[in-house]
CSV table of C-alpha atoms in Angstrom, one decimal:
chain,number,residue,atom,x,y,z
O,15,MET,CA,-2.8,40.0,29.1
O,16,GLY,CA,-0.6,37.3,27.7
O,17,THR,CA,-1.8,33.8,27.4
O,18,HIS,CA,-0.1,31.2,29.5
O,19,SER,CA,1.8,28.6,27.5
O,20,GLY,CA,2.5,25.1,28.7
O,21,PRO,CA,5.8,23.3,28.6
O,22,THR,CA,7.2,22.8,25.1
O,23,LEU,CA,9.4,20.1,23.6
O,24,MET,CA,11.3,21.1,20.4
O,25,GLY,CA,8.8,23.9,20.0
O,26,VAL,CA,5.7,21.8,20.3
O,27,ASP,CA,3.2,22.3,23.1
O,28,VAL,CA,3.3,19.2,25.2
O,29,LEU,CA,-0.2,19.8,26.8
O,30,LEU,CA,-1.8,20.3,23.4
O,31,VAL,CA,-0.3,17.1,22.0
O,32,ALA,CA,-1.4,15.2,25.1
O,33,THR,CA,-4.9,16.5,24.8
O,34,ILE,CA,-5.1,15.4,21.1
O,35,LEU,CA,-3.8,12.0,21.9
O,36,ALA,CA,-6.2,11.6,24.8
O,37,ALA,CA,-9.1,12.5,22.5
O,38,VAL,CA,-8.0,10.0,19.9
O,39,ALA,CA,-7.7,7.3,22.5
O,40,ALA,CA,-11.2,8.1,23.9
O,41,PHE,CA,-12.6,7.9,20.3
O,42,ALA,CA,-10.9,4.6,19.8
O,43,VAL,CA,-12.3,3.2,23.0
O,44,LEU,CA,-15.8,4.3,22.0
O,45,LEU,CA,-15.4,2.8,18.6
O,46,ALA,CA,-14.3,-0.5,20.1
O,47,ILE,CA,-17.2,-0.5,22.4
O,48,TYR,CA,-19.6,0.2,19.5
O,49,ALA,CA,-18.0,-2.6,17.4
O,50,ALA,CA,-18.2,-5.1,20.3
O,51,THR,CA,-21.9,-4.3,21.1
O,52,THR,CA,-23.1,-4.3,17.5
O,53,VAL,CA,-21.6,-7.6,16.3
O,54,ARG,CA,-23.7,-9.2,13.6
O,55,ASP,CA,-24.1,-12.9,13.0
O,56,PRO,CA,-21.9,-13.7,10.1
O,57,MET,CA,-24.0,-16.8,9.2
O,58,ALA,CA,-27.3,-14.8,8.8
O,59,LYS,CA,-26.4,-13.3,5.4
O,60,ARG,CA,-24.9,-16.6,4.2
O,61,VAL,CA,-28.0,-18.6,5.2
O,62,LYS,CA,-30.2,-16.0,3.4
O,63,ALA,CA,-28.2,-16.3,0.2
O,64,LEU,CA,-28.2,-20.1,0.3
O,65,ASN,CA,-32.0,-20.1,0.8
O,66,GLU,CA,-32.4,-17.8,-2.2
O,67,ARG,CA,-30.3,-20.0,-4.4
O,68,ARG,CA,-32.3,-23.1,-3.3
O,69,GLU,CA,-35.5,-21.3,-4.2
O,70,GLN,CA,-34.1,-20.4,-7.6
O,71,LEU,CA,-33.2,-24.0,-8.3
O,72,LYS,CA,-36.6,-25.2,-7.2
O,73,ALA,CA,-38.2,-22.6,-9.4
O,74,GLY,CA,-36.2,-23.8,-12.4
O,75,ILE,CA,-37.3,-27.4,-11.8
O,76,THR,CA,-40.9,-27.1,-10.6
O,77,ALA,CA,-42.1,-24.1,-12.5
O,78,SER,CA,-44.4,-25.2,-15.4
O,79,THR,CA,-44.8,-21.8,-17.1
O,80,SER,CA,-42.6,-18.8,-17.6
O,81,LYS,CA,-45.1,-16.6,-15.6
O,82,ARG,CA,-44.8,-18.8,-12.6
O,83,ARG,CA,-41.0,-18.8,-12.8
O,84,ALA,CA,-41.0,-15.0,-13.0
O,85,LYS,CA,-43.0,-14.9,-9.8
O,86,LEU,CA,-40.7,-17.2,-8.0
O,87,VAL,CA,-37.4,-15.6,-9.1
O,88,GLN,CA,-37.2,-12.1,-7.7
O,89,ARG,CA,-35.9,-9.3,-9.9
O,90,ASN,CA,-34.4,-5.9,-9.0
O,91,GLU,CA,-36.4,-3.0,-10.3
O,92,SER,CA,-33.4,-0.6,-10.2
O,93,ALA,CA,-31.2,-3.0,-12.2
O,94,ASP,CA,-34.0,-3.4,-14.7
O,95,LYS,CA,-34.3,0.3,-15.2
O,96,ILE,CA,-30.5,0.6,-15.7
O,97,ARG,CA,-30.6,-2.2,-18.2
O,98,SER,CA,-33.4,-0.6,-20.2
O,99,LEU,CA,-31.6,2.7,-20.2
O,100,LEU,CA,-28.3,1.2,-21.4
O,101,SER,CA,-30.2,-0.8,-24.1
O,102,SER,CA,-31.8,2.4,-25.3
O,103,LEU,CA,-28.4,4.0,-25.6
O,104,LYS,CA,-27.1,1.0,-27.6
O,105,VAL,CA,-24.1,0.5,-25.2
O,106,LEU,CA,-25.1,-2.8,-23.6
O,107,GLN,CA,-23.5,-5.9,-25.1
O,108,GLU,CA,-24.4,-9.4,-23.9
O,109,SER,CA,-20.8,-10.6,-23.9
O,110,GLN,CA,-19.8,-7.6,-21.7
O,111,VAL,CA,-22.7,-8.3,-19.3
O,112,LYS,CA,-21.7,-12.0,-19.0
O,113,THR,CA,-18.1,-11.0,-18.2
O,114,VAL,CA,-19.2,-8.6,-15.5
O,115,GLN,CA,-21.6,-11.2,-14.1
O,116,ILE,CA,-18.7,-13.7,-13.7
O,117,LYS,CA,-16.7,-11.0,-11.9
O,118,LEU,CA,-19.6,-10.3,-9.6
O,119,LEU,CA,-19.9,-14.0,-8.7
O,120,GLN,CA,-16.1,-14.2,-8.1
O,121,ALA,CA,-16.4,-11.1,-5.8
O,122,GLY,CA,-19.1,-12.8,-3.8
O,123,ILE,CA,-22.0,-10.7,-5.1
O,124,ARG,CA,-24.8,-13.1,-6.0
O,125,SER,CA,-27.1,-10.7,-7.8
O,126,LYS,CA,-26.3,-11.0,-11.5
O,127,GLU,CA,-28.8,-8.2,-12.2
O,128,TRP,CA,-26.2,-5.7,-11.0
O,129,ALA,CA,-24.0,-6.3,-14.0
O,130,PRO,CA,-25.6,-3.4,-15.9
O,131,ALA,CA,-25.0,-1.2,-12.9
O,132,VAL,CA,-21.3,-1.8,-13.2
O,133,ILE,CA,-21.4,-0.9,-16.9
O,134,PHE,CA,-23.5,2.1,-16.0
O,135,GLY,CA,-20.9,3.2,-13.5
O,136,ARG,CA,-18.2,3.1,-16.2
O,137,LEU,CA,-20.4,5.4,-18.3
O,138,VAL,CA,-21.5,7.9,-15.6
O,139,LEU,CA,-18.4,8.2,-13.3
O,140,PRO,CA,-16.1,9.7,-16.0
O,141,ILE,CA,-18.8,12.2,-16.9
O,142,VAL,CA,-19.4,13.2,-13.2
O,143,ILE,CA,-15.9,13.1,-11.8
O,144,GLY,CA,-13.9,13.8,-14.9
O,145,GLY,CA,-16.3,16.5,-16.0
O,146,THR,CA,-16.2,18.2,-12.6
O,147,MET,CA,-12.4,18.1,-12.5
O,148,ALA,CA,-12.2,19.5,-16.1
O,149,PHE,CA,-14.5,22.3,-15.0
O,150,LEU,CA,-12.4,23.1,-11.9
O,151,VAL,CA,-9.2,23.1,-13.9
O,152,TYR,CA,-10.3,25.0,-17.1
O,153,GLY,CA,-13.4,26.8,-15.9
O,154,THR,CA,-12.2,28.2,-12.6
O,155,GLU,CA,-9.0,29.6,-11.2
O,156,ALA,CA,-8.5,26.9,-8.6
O,157,PHE,CA,-5.5,25.5,-10.5
O,158,SER,CA,-4.4,28.6,-12.3
O,159,ASP,CA,-0.8,28.4,-10.9
O,160,TRP,CA,-0.4,24.9,-12.4
O,161,THR,CA,1.4,24.4,-15.7
O,162,PRO,CA,-0.7,23.3,-18.7
O,163,PHE,CA,0.9,19.9,-18.7
O,164,LYS,CA,0.1,19.3,-15.0
O,165,ALA,CA,-3.5,20.5,-15.4
O,166,TYR,CA,-4.0,18.2,-18.4
O,167,GLY,CA,-2.5,15.3,-16.5
O,168,LEU,CA,-4.8,15.8,-13.6
O,169,VAL,CA,-7.9,15.9,-15.9
O,170,ALA,CA,-6.7,12.8,-17.8
O,171,VAL,CA,-6.0,10.8,-14.6
O,172,SER,CA,-9.4,11.7,-13.2
O,173,PHE,CA,-11.1,10.5,-16.4
O,174,ILE,CA,-9.1,7.2,-16.5
O,175,MET,CA,-9.4,6.4,-12.8
O,176,SER,CA,-13.2,7.2,-12.7
O,177,TYR,CA,-13.7,4.9,-15.7
O,178,LYS,CA,-11.6,2.1,-14.1
O,179,ALA,CA,-13.1,2.6,-10.6
O,180,PRO,CA,-15.8,-0.2,-10.8
O,181,ASP,CA,-13.3,-2.7,-12.3
O,182,ILE,CA,-10.7,-1.8,-9.6
O,183,PHE,CA,-13.3,-2.3,-6.9
O,184,LEU,CA,-14.4,-5.7,-8.2
O,185,LYS,CA,-10.8,-6.7,-8.7
O,186,ASN,CA,-9.9,-5.9,-5.1
O,187,LYS,CA,-12.9,-7.9,-3.8
O,188,ILE,CA,-12.0,-10.9,-6.0
O,189,LYS,CA,-8.4,-10.8,-4.8
O,190,LYS,CA,-9.4,-10.7,-1.1
O,191,ARG,CA,-12.0,-13.4,-1.5
O,192,SER,CA,-9.7,-15.7,-3.5
O,193,SER,CA,-6.9,-15.2,-0.9
O,194,ALA,CA,-9.3,-16.2,1.9
O,195,ILE,CA,-10.5,-19.3,0.0
O,196,ARG,CA,-6.9,-20.3,-0.8
O,197,LYS,CA,-6.1,-20.4,2.9
O,198,GLY,CA,-8.8,-22.8,3.8
O,199,LEU,CA,-8.7,-25.1,0.7
O,200,PRO,CA,-6.1,-27.6,2.1
O,201,ASP,CA,-8.2,-28.1,5.3
O,202,ALA,CA,-11.4,-28.4,3.2
O,203,LEU,CA,-9.8,-31.1,1.0
O,204,ASP,CA,-8.7,-33.0,4.1
O,205,LEU,CA,-12.2,-33.0,5.4
O,206,LEU,CA,-13.5,-34.1,2.0
O,207,VAL,CA,-11.1,-37.0,2.2
O,208,ILE,CA,-12.4,-38.0,5.6
O,209,CYS,CA,-16.0,-37.7,4.4
O,210,ALA,CA,-15.3,-39.8,1.3
O,211,GLU,CA,-13.6,-42.5,3.3
O,212,ALA,CA,-16.5,-42.5,5.7
O,213,GLY,CA,-18.9,-43.4,2.9
O,214,LEU,CA,-20.7,-40.0,2.4
O,215,THR,CA,-21.8,-39.0,-1.1
O,216,VAL,CA,-20.2,-36.1,-2.8
O,217,ASP,CA,-23.1,-33.6,-2.2
O,218,ALA,CA,-23.3,-34.7,1.5
O,219,ALA,CA,-19.5,-34.4,1.8
O,220,PHE,CA,-19.6,-30.8,0.5
O,221,GLY,CA,-22.4,-29.9,2.8
O,222,ARG,CA,-20.6,-31.4,5.8
O,223,VAL,CA,-17.4,-29.6,5.0
O,224,ALA,CA,-19.3,-26.3,4.6
O,225,ARG,CA,-20.8,-26.7,8.0
O,226,GLU,CA,-17.5,-27.5,9.7
O,227,LEU,CA,-15.5,-24.7,8.0
O,228,GLY,CA,-18.3,-22.2,7.8
O,229,ARG,CA,-17.1,-20.0,10.7
O,230,ALA,CA,-13.3,-20.4,10.1
O,231,TYR,CA,-13.5,-19.8,6.4
O,232,PRO,CA,-17.0,-18.3,5.6
O,233,GLU,CA,-16.2,-17.7,1.9
O,234,LEU,CA,-15.2,-21.3,1.3
O,235,GLY,CA,-18.1,-22.6,3.3
O,236,ASP,CA,-20.4,-20.4,1.3
O,237,GLU,CA,-19.1,-21.8,-2.0
O,238,PHE,CA,-19.2,-25.4,-0.8
O,239,SER,CA,-22.8,-25.0,0.4
O,240,LEU,CA,-23.9,-23.6,-2.9
O,241,THR,CA,-22.1,-26.6,-4.6
O,242,ALA,CA,-23.9,-29.0,-2.3
O,243,ILE,CA,-27.3,-27.4,-3.1
O,244,GLU,CA,-26.6,-27.5,-6.9
O,245,LEU,CA,-25.5,-31.1,-6.8
O,246,GLY,CA,-28.8,-32.0,-5.2
O,247,PHE,CA,-31.0,-30.0,-7.6
O,248,LEU,CA,-29.2,-29.8,-11.0
O,249,THR,CA,-29.8,-32.7,-13.4
O,250,ASP,CA,-26.2,-32.4,-14.7
O,251,ARG,CA,-23.8,-32.8,-11.8
O,252,ARG,CA,-20.9,-31.6,-13.9
O,253,GLN,CA,-22.6,-28.2,-14.2
O,254,ALA,CA,-22.5,-27.8,-10.5
O,255,PHE,CA,-18.7,-28.4,-10.5
O,256,ASP,CA,-18.3,-26.0,-13.4
O,257,ASN,CA,-20.2,-23.4,-11.5
O,258,LEU,CA,-17.9,-23.8,-8.6
O,259,ALA,CA,-14.8,-23.2,-10.8
O,260,THR,CA,-16.5,-20.2,-12.3
O,261,ARG,CA,-17.4,-18.6,-9.0
O,262,ILE,CA,-13.8,-18.9,-7.6
O,263,ASP,CA,-10.9,-17.4,-9.5
O,264,LEU,CA,-8.2,-19.9,-8.5
O,265,ASP,CA,-6.3,-22.5,-10.4
O,266,ALA,CA,-6.3,-24.7,-7.4
O,267,VAL,CA,-10.1,-24.9,-7.3
O,268,ARG,CA,-10.1,-25.6,-11.1
O,269,GLY,CA,-7.8,-28.6,-10.3
O,270,VAL,CA,-10.2,-29.8,-7.6
O,271,VAL,CA,-13.1,-29.4,-10.0
O,272,THR,CA,-11.3,-31.4,-12.7
O,273,THR,CA,-10.6,-34.1,-10.3
O,274,MET,CA,-14.2,-34.3,-9.1
O,275,ILE,CA,-15.4,-34.4,-12.7
O,276,GLN,CA,-13.0,-37.2,-13.6
O,277,THR,CA,-14.0,-39.3,-10.5
O,278,GLU,CA,-17.7,-38.8,-11.4
O,279,LYS,CA,-17.0,-39.9,-15.0
O,280,TYR,CA,-14.5,-42.7,-14.7
O,281,GLY,CA,-15.3,-43.9,-11.2
O,282,THR,CA,-11.7,-43.4,-9.9
O,283,PRO,CA,-11.1,-43.3,-6.1
O,284,LEU,CA,-12.0,-39.9,-4.8
O,285,ALA,CA,-10.2,-40.0,-1.5
O,286,SER,CA,-6.7,-40.8,-2.9
O,287,ALA,CA,-7.0,-38.1,-5.6
O,288,LEU,CA,-8.1,-35.5,-3.0
O,289,ARG,CA,-5.3,-36.6,-0.6
O,290,VAL,CA,-2.7,-35.9,-3.3
O,291,LEU,CA,-4.2,-32.5,-4.1
O,292,SER,CA,-4.3,-31.6,-0.4
O,293,ALA,CA,-0.6,-32.4,0.0
O,294,GLU,CA,0.3,-30.3,-3.0
O,295,PHE,CA,-1.7,-27.3,-1.8
O,296,ARG,CA,-0.1,-27.6,1.7
O,297,ASN,CA,3.3,-27.6,0.1
O,298,GLU,CA,2.3,-24.6,-2.0
O,299,ARG,CA,1.1,-22.7,1.1
O,300,MET,CA,4.4,-23.5,2.9
O,301,MET,CA,6.4,-22.2,-0.1
O,302,ARG,CA,4.4,-19.0,-0.1
O,303,ALA,CA,5.1,-18.5,3.6
O,304,GLU,CA,8.8,-19.1,3.0
O,305,GLU,CA,8.8,-16.6,0.2
O,306,LYS,CA,7.2,-14.0,2.3
O,307,ALA,CA,9.7,-14.7,5.1
O,308,ALA,CA,12.6,-14.3,2.6
O,309,ARG,CA,11.3,-10.9,1.5
O,310,LEU,CA,10.9,-9.6,5.0
O,311,PRO,CA,14.5,-8.3,5.5
O,312,ALA,CA,14.3,-6.2,2.3
O,313,ILE,CA,10.8,-4.9,3.2
O,314,MET,CA,11.9,-3.9,6.7
O,315,THR,CA,14.9,-1.9,5.5
O,316,ILE,CA,13.0,1.3,4.7
O,317,PRO,CA,10.9,1.3,7.9
O,318,LEU,CA,14.1,0.7,9.8
O,319,ILE,CA,15.9,3.6,8.2
O,320,LEU,CA,12.9,6.0,8.5
O,321,PHE,CA,11.4,5.2,11.9
O,322,ILE,CA,13.7,3.1,14.1
O,323,LEU,CA,17.2,4.6,13.5
O,324,PRO,CA,16.2,8.2,14.1
O,325,VAL,CA,14.6,7.3,17.4
O,326,LEU,CA,17.6,5.3,18.3
O,327,PHE,CA,19.9,8.2,17.5
O,328,ILE,CA,17.7,10.6,19.6
O,329,VAL,CA,17.8,8.2,22.6
O,330,ILE,CA,21.6,7.7,22.4
O,331,LEU,CA,22.7,11.2,21.4
O,332,GLY,CA,19.9,13.1,23.2
O,333,PRO,CA,21.4,13.1,26.7
O,334,ALA,CA,24.9,14.0,25.4
O,335,ALA,CA,23.4,16.9,23.4
O,336,CYS,CA,21.5,18.1,26.5
O,337,SER,CA,24.7,17.9,28.7
O,338,ILE,CA,26.7,19.8,26.1
O,339,ASN,CA,24.0,22.4,25.9
O,340,ASP,CA,23.8,22.8,29.7
O,341,SER,CA,27.6,23.2,29.9
O,342,PHE,CA,27.6,26.0,27.3
O,343,ILE,CA,24.7,27.8,29.0
O,344,ASN,CA,26.4,27.5,32.5
O,345,ARG,CA,29.6,28.8,31.0
């Protein structure tokens, strides 16, 4: 018996396509329901990190012996094992560890102990991924139809990309975090100006701004909260501002830090300096928006040619083609 086939459009079974689209829509609905019912509090993780930083600063001030300080400051056993392994292999350099620790801070990862894990990933991923790809290319017949140049290129790219994978991951996180902080920086400076004119101290102003902008800009609120805590605990207030500039990879934040340090050192008016910086950052944000708007016609050209014009031609020429086809069939 022959199987019954549904209606077709340009050789494609309409019922099959409709079934697939209905399944995709049902899956999307279930995914949306799951995402809506399992919403986590974005402030919980942030409050936990701030409490940990506060305890670390208390440990550095109140601890009288190194043993007591070691008890108060938690350490990661897995990171310690990785560090000891890399030290035994003579591939761990302190300058390299410090560089990775700064990148982790800029990416929003507060655990400095995971810096050896990044270095360990650079060492292990090329062996695992690159070695597996080399075995598949030269040890099996999976790529026997490829030319030697293409096979060598595949193995070389797998080795290079696996080595660069941890750095690429950190770079993407730093870029996203810096972009989010850049968006909220003018508003934060405006609030700092208001707090300074209201008579609040610098650490109280940072804490107030962090509470006000914590939900709109959680990354910026997190950094300002840490700065407020460090201003209250560290003996050198300049070190707190330097830590803020280290944790955020933005020239604008470095300018704000320089301004704060100068006001602390020379006693210059804080509100006027921050007001000027806020106006500059708003003008810069407007210029970036205008630049994106100017690039929009060039960016939309390719999607217009690939997706919109073919559909437009089908809509316009489709009825005429169907009429011509019907006239030839009837004739």
